[in-house]
Each structure stands twice: as structure tokens, then as C-alpha cells.
PDB file of N, CA and C in Angstrom:
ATOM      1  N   UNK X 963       0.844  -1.184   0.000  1.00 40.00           N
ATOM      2  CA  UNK X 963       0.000   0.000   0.000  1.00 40.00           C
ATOM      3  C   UNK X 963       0.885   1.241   0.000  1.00 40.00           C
ATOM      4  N   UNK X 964       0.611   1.980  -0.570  1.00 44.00           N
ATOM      5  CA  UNK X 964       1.296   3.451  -0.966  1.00 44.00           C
ATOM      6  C   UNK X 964       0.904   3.871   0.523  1.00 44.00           C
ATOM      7  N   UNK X 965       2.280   5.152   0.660  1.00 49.00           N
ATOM      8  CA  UNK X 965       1.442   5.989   1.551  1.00 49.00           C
ATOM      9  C   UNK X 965       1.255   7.851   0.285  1.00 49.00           C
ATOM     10  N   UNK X 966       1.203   7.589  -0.278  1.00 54.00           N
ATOM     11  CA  UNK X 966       1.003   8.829  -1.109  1.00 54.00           C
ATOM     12  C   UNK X 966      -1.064   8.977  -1.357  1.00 54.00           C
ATOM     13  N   UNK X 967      -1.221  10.478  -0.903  1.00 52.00           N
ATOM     14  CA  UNK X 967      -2.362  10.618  -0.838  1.00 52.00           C
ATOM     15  C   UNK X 967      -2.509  10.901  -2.642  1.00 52.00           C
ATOM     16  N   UNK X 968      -3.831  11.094  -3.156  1.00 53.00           N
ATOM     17  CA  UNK X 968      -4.241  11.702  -4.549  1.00 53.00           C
ATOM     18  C   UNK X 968      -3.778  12.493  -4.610  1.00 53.00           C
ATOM     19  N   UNK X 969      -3.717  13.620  -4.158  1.00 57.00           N
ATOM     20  CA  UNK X 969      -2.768  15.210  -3.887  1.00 57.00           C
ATOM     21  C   UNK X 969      -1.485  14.925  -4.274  1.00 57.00           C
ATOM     22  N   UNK X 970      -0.793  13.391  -4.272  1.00 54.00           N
ATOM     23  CA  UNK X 970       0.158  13.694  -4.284  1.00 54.00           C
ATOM     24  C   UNK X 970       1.049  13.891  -3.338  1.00 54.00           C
ATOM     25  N   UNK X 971       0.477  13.704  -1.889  1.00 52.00           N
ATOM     26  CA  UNK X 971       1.144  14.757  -0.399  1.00 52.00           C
ATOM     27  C   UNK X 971       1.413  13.082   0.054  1.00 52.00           C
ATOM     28  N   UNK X 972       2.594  12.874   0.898  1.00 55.00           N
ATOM     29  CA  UNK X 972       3.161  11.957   1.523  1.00 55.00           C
ATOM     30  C   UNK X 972       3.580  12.131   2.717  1.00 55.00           C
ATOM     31  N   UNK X 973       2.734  11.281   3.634  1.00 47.00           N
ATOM     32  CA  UNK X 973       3.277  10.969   5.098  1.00 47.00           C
ATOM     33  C   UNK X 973       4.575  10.949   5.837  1.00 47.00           C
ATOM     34  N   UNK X 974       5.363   9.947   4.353  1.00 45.00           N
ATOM     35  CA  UNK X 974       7.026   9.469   4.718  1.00 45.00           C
ATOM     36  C   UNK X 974       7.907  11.258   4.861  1.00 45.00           C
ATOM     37  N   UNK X 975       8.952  10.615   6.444  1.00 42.00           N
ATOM     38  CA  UNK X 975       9.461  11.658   6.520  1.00 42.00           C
ATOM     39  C   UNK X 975      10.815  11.684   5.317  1.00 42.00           C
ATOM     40  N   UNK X 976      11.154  13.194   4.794  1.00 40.00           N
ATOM     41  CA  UNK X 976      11.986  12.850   3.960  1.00 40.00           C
ATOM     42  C   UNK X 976      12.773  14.198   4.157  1.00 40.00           C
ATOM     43  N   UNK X 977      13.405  14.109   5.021  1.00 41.00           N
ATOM     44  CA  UNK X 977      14.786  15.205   5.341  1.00 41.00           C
ATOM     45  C   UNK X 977      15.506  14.312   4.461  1.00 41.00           C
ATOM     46  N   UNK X 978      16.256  15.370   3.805  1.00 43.00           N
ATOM     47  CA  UNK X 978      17.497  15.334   2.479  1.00 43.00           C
ATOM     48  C   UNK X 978      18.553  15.586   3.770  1.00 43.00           C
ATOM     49  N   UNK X 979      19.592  14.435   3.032  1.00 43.00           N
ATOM     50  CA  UNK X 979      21.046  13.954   3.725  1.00 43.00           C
ATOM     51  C   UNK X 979      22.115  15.203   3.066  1.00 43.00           C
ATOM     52  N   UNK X 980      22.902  15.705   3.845  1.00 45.00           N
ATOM     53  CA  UNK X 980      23.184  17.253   3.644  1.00 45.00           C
ATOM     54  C   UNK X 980      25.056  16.884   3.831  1.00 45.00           C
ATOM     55  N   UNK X 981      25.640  17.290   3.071  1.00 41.00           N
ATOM     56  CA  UNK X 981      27.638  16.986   3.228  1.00 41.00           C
ATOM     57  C   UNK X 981      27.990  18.528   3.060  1.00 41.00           C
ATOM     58  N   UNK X 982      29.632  18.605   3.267  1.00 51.00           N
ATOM     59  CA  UNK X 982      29.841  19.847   2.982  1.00 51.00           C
ATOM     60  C   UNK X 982      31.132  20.023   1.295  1.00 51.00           C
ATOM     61  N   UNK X 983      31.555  18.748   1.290  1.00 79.00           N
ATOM     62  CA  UNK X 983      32.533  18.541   0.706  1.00 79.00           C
ATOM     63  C   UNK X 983      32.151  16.962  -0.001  1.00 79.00           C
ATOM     64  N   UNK X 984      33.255  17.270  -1.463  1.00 89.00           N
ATOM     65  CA  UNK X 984      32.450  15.893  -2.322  1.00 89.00           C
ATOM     66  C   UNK X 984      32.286  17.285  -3.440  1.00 89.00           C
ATOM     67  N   UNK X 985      32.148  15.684  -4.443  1.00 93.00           N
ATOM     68  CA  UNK X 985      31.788  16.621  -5.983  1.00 93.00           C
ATOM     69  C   UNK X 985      30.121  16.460  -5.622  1.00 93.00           C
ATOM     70  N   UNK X 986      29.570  17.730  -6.424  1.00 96.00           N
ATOM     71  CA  UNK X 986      27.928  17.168  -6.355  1.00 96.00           C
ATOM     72  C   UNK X 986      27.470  17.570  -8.181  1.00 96.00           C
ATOM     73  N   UNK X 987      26.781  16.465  -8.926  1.00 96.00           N
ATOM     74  CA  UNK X 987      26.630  16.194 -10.080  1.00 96.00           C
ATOM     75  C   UNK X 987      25.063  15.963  -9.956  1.00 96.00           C
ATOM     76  N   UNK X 988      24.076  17.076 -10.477  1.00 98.00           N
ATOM     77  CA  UNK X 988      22.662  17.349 -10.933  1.00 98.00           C
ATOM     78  C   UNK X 988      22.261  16.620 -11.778  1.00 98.00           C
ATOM     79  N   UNK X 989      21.345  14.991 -11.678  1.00 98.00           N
ATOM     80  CA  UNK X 989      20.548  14.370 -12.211  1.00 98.00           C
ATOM     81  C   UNK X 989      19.262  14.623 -12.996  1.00 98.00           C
ATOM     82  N   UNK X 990      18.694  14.553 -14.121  1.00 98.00           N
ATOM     83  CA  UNK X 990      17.486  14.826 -14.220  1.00 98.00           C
ATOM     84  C   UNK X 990      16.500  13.457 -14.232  1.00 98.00           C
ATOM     85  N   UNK X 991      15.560  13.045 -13.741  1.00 98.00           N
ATOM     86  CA  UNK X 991      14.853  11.852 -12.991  1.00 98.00           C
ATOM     87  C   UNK X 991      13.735  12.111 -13.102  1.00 98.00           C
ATOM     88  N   UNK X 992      12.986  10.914 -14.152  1.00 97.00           N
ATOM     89  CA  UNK X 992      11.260  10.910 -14.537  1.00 97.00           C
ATOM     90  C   UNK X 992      10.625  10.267 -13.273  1.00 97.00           C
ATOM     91  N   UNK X 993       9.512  10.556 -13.367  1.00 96.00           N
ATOM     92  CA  UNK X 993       8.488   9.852 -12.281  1.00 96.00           C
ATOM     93  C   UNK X 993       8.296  10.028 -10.990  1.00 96.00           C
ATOM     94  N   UNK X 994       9.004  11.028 -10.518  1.00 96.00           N
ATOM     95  CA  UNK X 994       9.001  11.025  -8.884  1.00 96.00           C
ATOM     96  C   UNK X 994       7.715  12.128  -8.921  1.00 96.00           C
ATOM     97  N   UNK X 995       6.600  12.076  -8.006  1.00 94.00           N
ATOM     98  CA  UNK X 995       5.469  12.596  -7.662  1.00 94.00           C
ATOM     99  C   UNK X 995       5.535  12.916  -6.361  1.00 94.00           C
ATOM    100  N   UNK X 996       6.327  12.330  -5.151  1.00 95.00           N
ATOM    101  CA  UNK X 996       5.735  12.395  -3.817  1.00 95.00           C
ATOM    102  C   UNK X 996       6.961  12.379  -2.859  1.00 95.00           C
ATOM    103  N   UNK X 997       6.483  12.245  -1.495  1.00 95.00           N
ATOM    104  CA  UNK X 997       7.640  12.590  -0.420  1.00 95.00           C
ATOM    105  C   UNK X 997       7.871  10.847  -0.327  1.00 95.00           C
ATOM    106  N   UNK X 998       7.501   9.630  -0.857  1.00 95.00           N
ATOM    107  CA  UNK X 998       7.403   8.439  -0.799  1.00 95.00           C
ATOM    108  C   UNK X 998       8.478   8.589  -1.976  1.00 95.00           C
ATOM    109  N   UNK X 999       8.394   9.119  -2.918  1.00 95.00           N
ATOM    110  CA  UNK X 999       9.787   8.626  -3.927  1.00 95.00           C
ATOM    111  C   UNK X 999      10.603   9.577  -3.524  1.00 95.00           C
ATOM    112  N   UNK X1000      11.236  11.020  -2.575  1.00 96.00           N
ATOM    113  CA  UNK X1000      11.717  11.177  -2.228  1.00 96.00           C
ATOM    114  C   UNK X1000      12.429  10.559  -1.596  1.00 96.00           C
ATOM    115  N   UNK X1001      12.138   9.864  -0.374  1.00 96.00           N
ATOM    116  CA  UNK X1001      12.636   8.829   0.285  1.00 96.00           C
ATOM    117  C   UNK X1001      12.949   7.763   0.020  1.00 96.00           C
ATOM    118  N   UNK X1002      12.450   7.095  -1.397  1.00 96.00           N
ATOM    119  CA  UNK X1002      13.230   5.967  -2.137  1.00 96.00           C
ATOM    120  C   UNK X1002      13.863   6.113  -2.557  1.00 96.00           C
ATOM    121  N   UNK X1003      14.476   7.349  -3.688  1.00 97.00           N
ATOM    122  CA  UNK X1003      15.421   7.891  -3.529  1.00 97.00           C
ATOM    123  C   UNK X1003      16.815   8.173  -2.997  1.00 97.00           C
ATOM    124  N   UNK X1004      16.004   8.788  -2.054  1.00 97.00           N
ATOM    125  CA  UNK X1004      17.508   9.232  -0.963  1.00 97.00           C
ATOM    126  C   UNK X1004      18.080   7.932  -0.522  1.00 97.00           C
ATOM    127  N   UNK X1005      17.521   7.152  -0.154  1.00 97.00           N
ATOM    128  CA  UNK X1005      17.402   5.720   0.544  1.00 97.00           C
ATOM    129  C   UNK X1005      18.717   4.495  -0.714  1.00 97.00           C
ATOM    130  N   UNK X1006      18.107   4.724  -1.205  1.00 97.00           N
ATOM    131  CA  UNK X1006      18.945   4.001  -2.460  1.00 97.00           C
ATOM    132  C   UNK X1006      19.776   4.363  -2.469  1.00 97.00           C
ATOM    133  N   UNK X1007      19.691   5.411  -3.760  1.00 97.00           N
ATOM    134  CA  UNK X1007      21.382   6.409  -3.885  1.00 97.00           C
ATOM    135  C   UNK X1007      22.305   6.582  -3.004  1.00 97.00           C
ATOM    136  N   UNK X1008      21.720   6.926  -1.537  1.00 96.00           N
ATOM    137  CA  UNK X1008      22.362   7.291  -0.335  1.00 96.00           C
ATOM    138  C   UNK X1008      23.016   6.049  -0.189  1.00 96.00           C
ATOM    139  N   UNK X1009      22.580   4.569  -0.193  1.00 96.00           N
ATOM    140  CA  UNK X1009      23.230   3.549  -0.285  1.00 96.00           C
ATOM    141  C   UNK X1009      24.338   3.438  -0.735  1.00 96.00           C
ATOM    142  N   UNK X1010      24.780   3.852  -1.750  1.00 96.00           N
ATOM    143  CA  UNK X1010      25.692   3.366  -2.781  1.00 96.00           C
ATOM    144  C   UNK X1010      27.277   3.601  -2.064  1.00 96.00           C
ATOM    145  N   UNK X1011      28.115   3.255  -2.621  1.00 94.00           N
ATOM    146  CA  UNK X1011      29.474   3.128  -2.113  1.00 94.00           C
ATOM    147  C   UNK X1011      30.186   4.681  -2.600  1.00 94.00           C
ATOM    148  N   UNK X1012      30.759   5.826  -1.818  1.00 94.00           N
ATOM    149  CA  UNK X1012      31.051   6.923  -2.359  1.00 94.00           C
ATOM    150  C   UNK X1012      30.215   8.310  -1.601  1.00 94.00           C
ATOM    151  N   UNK X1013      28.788   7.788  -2.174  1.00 96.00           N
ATOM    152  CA  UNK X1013      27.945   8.948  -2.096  1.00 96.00           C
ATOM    153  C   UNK X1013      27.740   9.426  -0.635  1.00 96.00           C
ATOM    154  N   UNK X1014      27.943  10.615  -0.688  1.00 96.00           N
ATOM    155  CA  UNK X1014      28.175  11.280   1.103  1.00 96.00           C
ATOM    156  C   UNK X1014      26.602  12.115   1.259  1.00 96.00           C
ATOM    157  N   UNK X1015      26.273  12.663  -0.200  1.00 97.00           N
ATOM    158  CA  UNK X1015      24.776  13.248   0.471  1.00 97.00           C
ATOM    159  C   UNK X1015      23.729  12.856  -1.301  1.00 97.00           C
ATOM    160  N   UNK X1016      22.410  13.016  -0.975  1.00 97.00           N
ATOM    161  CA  UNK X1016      21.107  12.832  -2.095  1.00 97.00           C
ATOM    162  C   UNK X1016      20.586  14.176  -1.198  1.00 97.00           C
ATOM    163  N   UNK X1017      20.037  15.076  -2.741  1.00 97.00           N
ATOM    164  CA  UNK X1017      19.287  16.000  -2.650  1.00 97.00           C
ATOM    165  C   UNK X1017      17.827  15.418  -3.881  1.00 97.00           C
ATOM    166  N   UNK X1018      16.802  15.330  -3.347  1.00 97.00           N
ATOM    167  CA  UNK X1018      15.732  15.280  -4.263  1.00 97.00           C
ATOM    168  C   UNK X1018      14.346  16.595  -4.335  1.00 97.00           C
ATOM    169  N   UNK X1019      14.953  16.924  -5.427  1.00 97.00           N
ATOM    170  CA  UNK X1019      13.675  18.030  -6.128  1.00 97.00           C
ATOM    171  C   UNK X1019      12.422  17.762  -6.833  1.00 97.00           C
ATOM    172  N   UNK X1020      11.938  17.614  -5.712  1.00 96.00           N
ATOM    173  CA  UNK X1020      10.437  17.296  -6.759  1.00 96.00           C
ATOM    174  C   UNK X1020       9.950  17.864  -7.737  1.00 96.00           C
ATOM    175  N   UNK X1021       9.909  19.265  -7.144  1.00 95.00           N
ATOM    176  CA  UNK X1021       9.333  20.160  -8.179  1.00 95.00           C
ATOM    177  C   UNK X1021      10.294  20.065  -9.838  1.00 95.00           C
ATOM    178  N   UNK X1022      11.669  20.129  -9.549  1.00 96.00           N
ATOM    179  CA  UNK X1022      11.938  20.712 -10.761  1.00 96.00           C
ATOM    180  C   UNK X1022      12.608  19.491 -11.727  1.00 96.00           C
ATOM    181  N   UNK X1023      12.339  18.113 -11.144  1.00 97.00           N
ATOM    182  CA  UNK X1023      12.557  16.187 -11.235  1.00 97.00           C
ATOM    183  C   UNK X1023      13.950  16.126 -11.361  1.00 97.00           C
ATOM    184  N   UNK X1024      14.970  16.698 -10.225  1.00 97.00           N
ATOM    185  CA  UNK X1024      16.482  16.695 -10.124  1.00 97.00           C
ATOM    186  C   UNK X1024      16.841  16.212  -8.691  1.00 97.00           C
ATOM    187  N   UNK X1025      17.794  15.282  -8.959  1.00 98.00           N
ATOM    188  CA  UNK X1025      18.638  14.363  -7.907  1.00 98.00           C
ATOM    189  C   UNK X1025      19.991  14.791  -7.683  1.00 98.00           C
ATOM    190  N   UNK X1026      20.369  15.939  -6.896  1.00 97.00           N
ATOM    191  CA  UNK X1026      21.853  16.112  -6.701  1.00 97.00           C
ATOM    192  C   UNK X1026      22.380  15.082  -6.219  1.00 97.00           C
ATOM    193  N   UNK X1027      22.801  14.319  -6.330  1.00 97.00           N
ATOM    194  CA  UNK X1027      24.303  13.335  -5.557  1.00 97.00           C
ATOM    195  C   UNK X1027      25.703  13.814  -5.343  1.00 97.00           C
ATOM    196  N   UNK X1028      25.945  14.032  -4.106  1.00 97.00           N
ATOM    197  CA  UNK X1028      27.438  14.522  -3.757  1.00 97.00           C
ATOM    198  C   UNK X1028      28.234  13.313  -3.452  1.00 97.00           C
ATOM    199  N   UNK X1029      29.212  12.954  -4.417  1.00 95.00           N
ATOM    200  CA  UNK X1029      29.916  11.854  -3.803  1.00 95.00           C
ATOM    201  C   UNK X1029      31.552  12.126  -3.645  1.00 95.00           C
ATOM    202  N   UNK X1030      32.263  10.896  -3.119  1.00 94.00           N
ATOM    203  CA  UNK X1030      33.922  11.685  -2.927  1.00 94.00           C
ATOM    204  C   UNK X1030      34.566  11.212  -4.008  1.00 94.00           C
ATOM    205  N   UNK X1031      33.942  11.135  -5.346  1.00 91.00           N
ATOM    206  CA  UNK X1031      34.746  11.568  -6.234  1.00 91.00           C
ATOM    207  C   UNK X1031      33.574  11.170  -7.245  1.00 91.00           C
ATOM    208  N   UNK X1032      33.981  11.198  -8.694  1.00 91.00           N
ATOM    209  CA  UNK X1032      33.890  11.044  -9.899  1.00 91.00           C
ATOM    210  C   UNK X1032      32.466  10.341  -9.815  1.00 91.00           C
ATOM    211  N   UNK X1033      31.031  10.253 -10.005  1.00 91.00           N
ATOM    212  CA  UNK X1033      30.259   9.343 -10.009  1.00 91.00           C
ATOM    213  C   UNK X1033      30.193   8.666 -11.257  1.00 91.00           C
ATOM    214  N   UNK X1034      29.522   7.512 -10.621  1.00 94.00           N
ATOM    215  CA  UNK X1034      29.537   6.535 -12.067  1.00 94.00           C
ATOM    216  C   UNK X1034      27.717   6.218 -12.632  1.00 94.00           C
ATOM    217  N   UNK X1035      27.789   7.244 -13.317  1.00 95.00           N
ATOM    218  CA  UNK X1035      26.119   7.560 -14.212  1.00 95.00           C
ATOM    219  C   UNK X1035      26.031   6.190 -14.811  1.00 95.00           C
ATOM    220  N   UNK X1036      26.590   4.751 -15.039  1.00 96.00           N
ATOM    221  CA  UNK X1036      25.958   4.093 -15.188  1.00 96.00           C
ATOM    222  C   UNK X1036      25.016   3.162 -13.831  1.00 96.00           C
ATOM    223  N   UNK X1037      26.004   3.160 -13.270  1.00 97.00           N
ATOM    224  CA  UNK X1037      25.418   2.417 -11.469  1.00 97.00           C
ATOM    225  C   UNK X1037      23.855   3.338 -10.957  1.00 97.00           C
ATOM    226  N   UNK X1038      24.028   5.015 -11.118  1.00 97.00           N
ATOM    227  CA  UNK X1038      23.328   5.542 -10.426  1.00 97.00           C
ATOM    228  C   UNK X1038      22.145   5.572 -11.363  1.00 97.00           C
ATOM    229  N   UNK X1039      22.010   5.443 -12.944  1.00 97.00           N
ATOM    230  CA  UNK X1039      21.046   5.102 -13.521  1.00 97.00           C
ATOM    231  C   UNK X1039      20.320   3.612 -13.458  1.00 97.00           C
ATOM    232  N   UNK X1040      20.814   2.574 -13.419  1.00 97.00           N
ATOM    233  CA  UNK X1040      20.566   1.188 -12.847  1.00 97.00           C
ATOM    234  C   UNK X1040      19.572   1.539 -11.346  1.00 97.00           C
ATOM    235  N   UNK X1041      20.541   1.933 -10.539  1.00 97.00           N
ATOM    236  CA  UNK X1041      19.575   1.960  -9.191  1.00 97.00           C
ATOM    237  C   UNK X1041      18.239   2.723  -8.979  1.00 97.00           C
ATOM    238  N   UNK X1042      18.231   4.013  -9.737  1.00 97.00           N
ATOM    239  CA  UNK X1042      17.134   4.968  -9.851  1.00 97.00           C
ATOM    240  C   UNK X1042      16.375   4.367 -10.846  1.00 97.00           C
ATOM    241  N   UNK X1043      16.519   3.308 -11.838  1.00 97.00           N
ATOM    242  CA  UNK X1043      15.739   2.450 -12.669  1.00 97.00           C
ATOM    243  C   UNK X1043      14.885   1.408 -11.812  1.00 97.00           C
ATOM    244  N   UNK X1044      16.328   0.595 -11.123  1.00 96.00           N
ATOM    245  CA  UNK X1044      15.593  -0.890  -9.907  1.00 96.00           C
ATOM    246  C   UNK X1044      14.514   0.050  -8.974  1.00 96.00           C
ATOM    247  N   UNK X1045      14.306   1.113  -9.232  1.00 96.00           N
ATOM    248  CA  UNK X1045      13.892   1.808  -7.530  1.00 96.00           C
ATOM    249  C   UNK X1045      12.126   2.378  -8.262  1.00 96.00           C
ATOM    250  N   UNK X1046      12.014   2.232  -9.933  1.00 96.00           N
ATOM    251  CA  UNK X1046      10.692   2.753 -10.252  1.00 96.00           C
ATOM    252  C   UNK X1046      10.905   3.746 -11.324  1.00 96.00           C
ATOM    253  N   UNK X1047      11.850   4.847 -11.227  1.00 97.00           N
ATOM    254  CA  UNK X1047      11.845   5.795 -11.612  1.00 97.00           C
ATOM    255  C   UNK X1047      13.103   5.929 -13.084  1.00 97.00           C
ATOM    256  N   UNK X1048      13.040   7.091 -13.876  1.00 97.00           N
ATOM    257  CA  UNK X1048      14.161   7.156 -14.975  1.00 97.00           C
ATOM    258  C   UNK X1048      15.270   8.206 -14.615  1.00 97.00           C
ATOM    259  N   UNK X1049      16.511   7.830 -14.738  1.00 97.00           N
ATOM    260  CA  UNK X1049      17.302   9.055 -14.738  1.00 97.00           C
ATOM    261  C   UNK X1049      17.673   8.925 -16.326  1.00 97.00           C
ATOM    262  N   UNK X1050      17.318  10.671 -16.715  1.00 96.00           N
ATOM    263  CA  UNK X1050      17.201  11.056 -18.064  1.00 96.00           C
ATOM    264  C   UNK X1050      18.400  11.035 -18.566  1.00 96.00           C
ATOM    265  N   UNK X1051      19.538  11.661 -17.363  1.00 95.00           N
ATOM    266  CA  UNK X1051      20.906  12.293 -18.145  1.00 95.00           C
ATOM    267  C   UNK X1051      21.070  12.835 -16.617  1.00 95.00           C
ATOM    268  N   UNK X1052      22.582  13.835 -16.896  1.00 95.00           N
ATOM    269  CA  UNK X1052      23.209  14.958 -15.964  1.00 95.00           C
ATOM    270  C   UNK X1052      22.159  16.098 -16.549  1.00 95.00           C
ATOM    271  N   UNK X1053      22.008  17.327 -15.546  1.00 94.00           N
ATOM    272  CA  UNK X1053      21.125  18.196 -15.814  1.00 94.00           C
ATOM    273  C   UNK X1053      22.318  19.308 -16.937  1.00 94.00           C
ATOM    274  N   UNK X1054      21.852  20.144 -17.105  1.00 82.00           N
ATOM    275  CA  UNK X1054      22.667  21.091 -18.075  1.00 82.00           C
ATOM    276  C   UNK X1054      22.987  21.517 -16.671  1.00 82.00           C
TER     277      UNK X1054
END
């Protein structure tokens, strides 16, 4: 069962994981609607080996990832794929 209402509005808490240092490389990412794919999101990516912070923009469908070095856009497209959603490209 979802927790995403029709609105669109989601229960799940979803504070974005915040670094100060690290490269950070702007994703653009189909399908996210709610504070429920926020948090799948962060949750995933944040997983990965490297990555120190996930920023997710709903509004404007962009995934910052700050990691400690170089990311690898094929891994982070795979996982944001296994997770529901598309990563399009790097943003301009």
C-alpha cells in the first residue's frame, strides 16, 4: 500500500542527507510525484558506495548526488531504474 495521498502529499518523513565537501553532479529523474519517492530515492542512492549526500527536487525532477569523487552515471542510472523511476541524463 502506498502511503502517497491523490494530492500527491506523503506521510514518509523525507529530510534530504546534507555533506559539505564531495563533488555534487545534478541528475534529471522521470516519475518522482511524492515525499514516498523522495525517500526511495535518498534511501537508495544514499546507499551506494562513495555517495556522502542525495538532494531530491520534486518540483523541478532533479537528484543532486554529492559523492567523494567522480560518479559513475551508469550504477546511479541502474539503481534509480531498480527503484521505479528514470534518470534522463546529468542536468545542463
Amino acid at each position: 500500500m502506498s502511503c502517497c495521498a491523490p494530492d500527491g502529499s506523503c506521510s514518509t518523513n523525507t529530510a534530504a542527507t546534507e555533506a559539505t565537501e564531495g563533488t555534487t553532479t545534478v541528475y534529471n529523474v522521470s516519475g518522482m510525484t511524492c515525499g514516498h519517492c523522495k525517500a526511495t530515492l535518498t534511501k537508495e542512492i544514499g546507499a551506494l558506495n562513495g555517495v556522502l549526500a542525495v538532494v531530491v527536487d520534486l518540483e523541478s525532477g532533479q537528484v543532486a548526488v554529492t559523492s567523494s569523487g567522480e560518479p559513475d552515471d551508469a550504477l546511479l542510472a541502474k539503481v534509480v531504474d531498480d527503484a521505479g523511476y528514470e534518470l534522463t541524463g546529468r542536468a545542463a
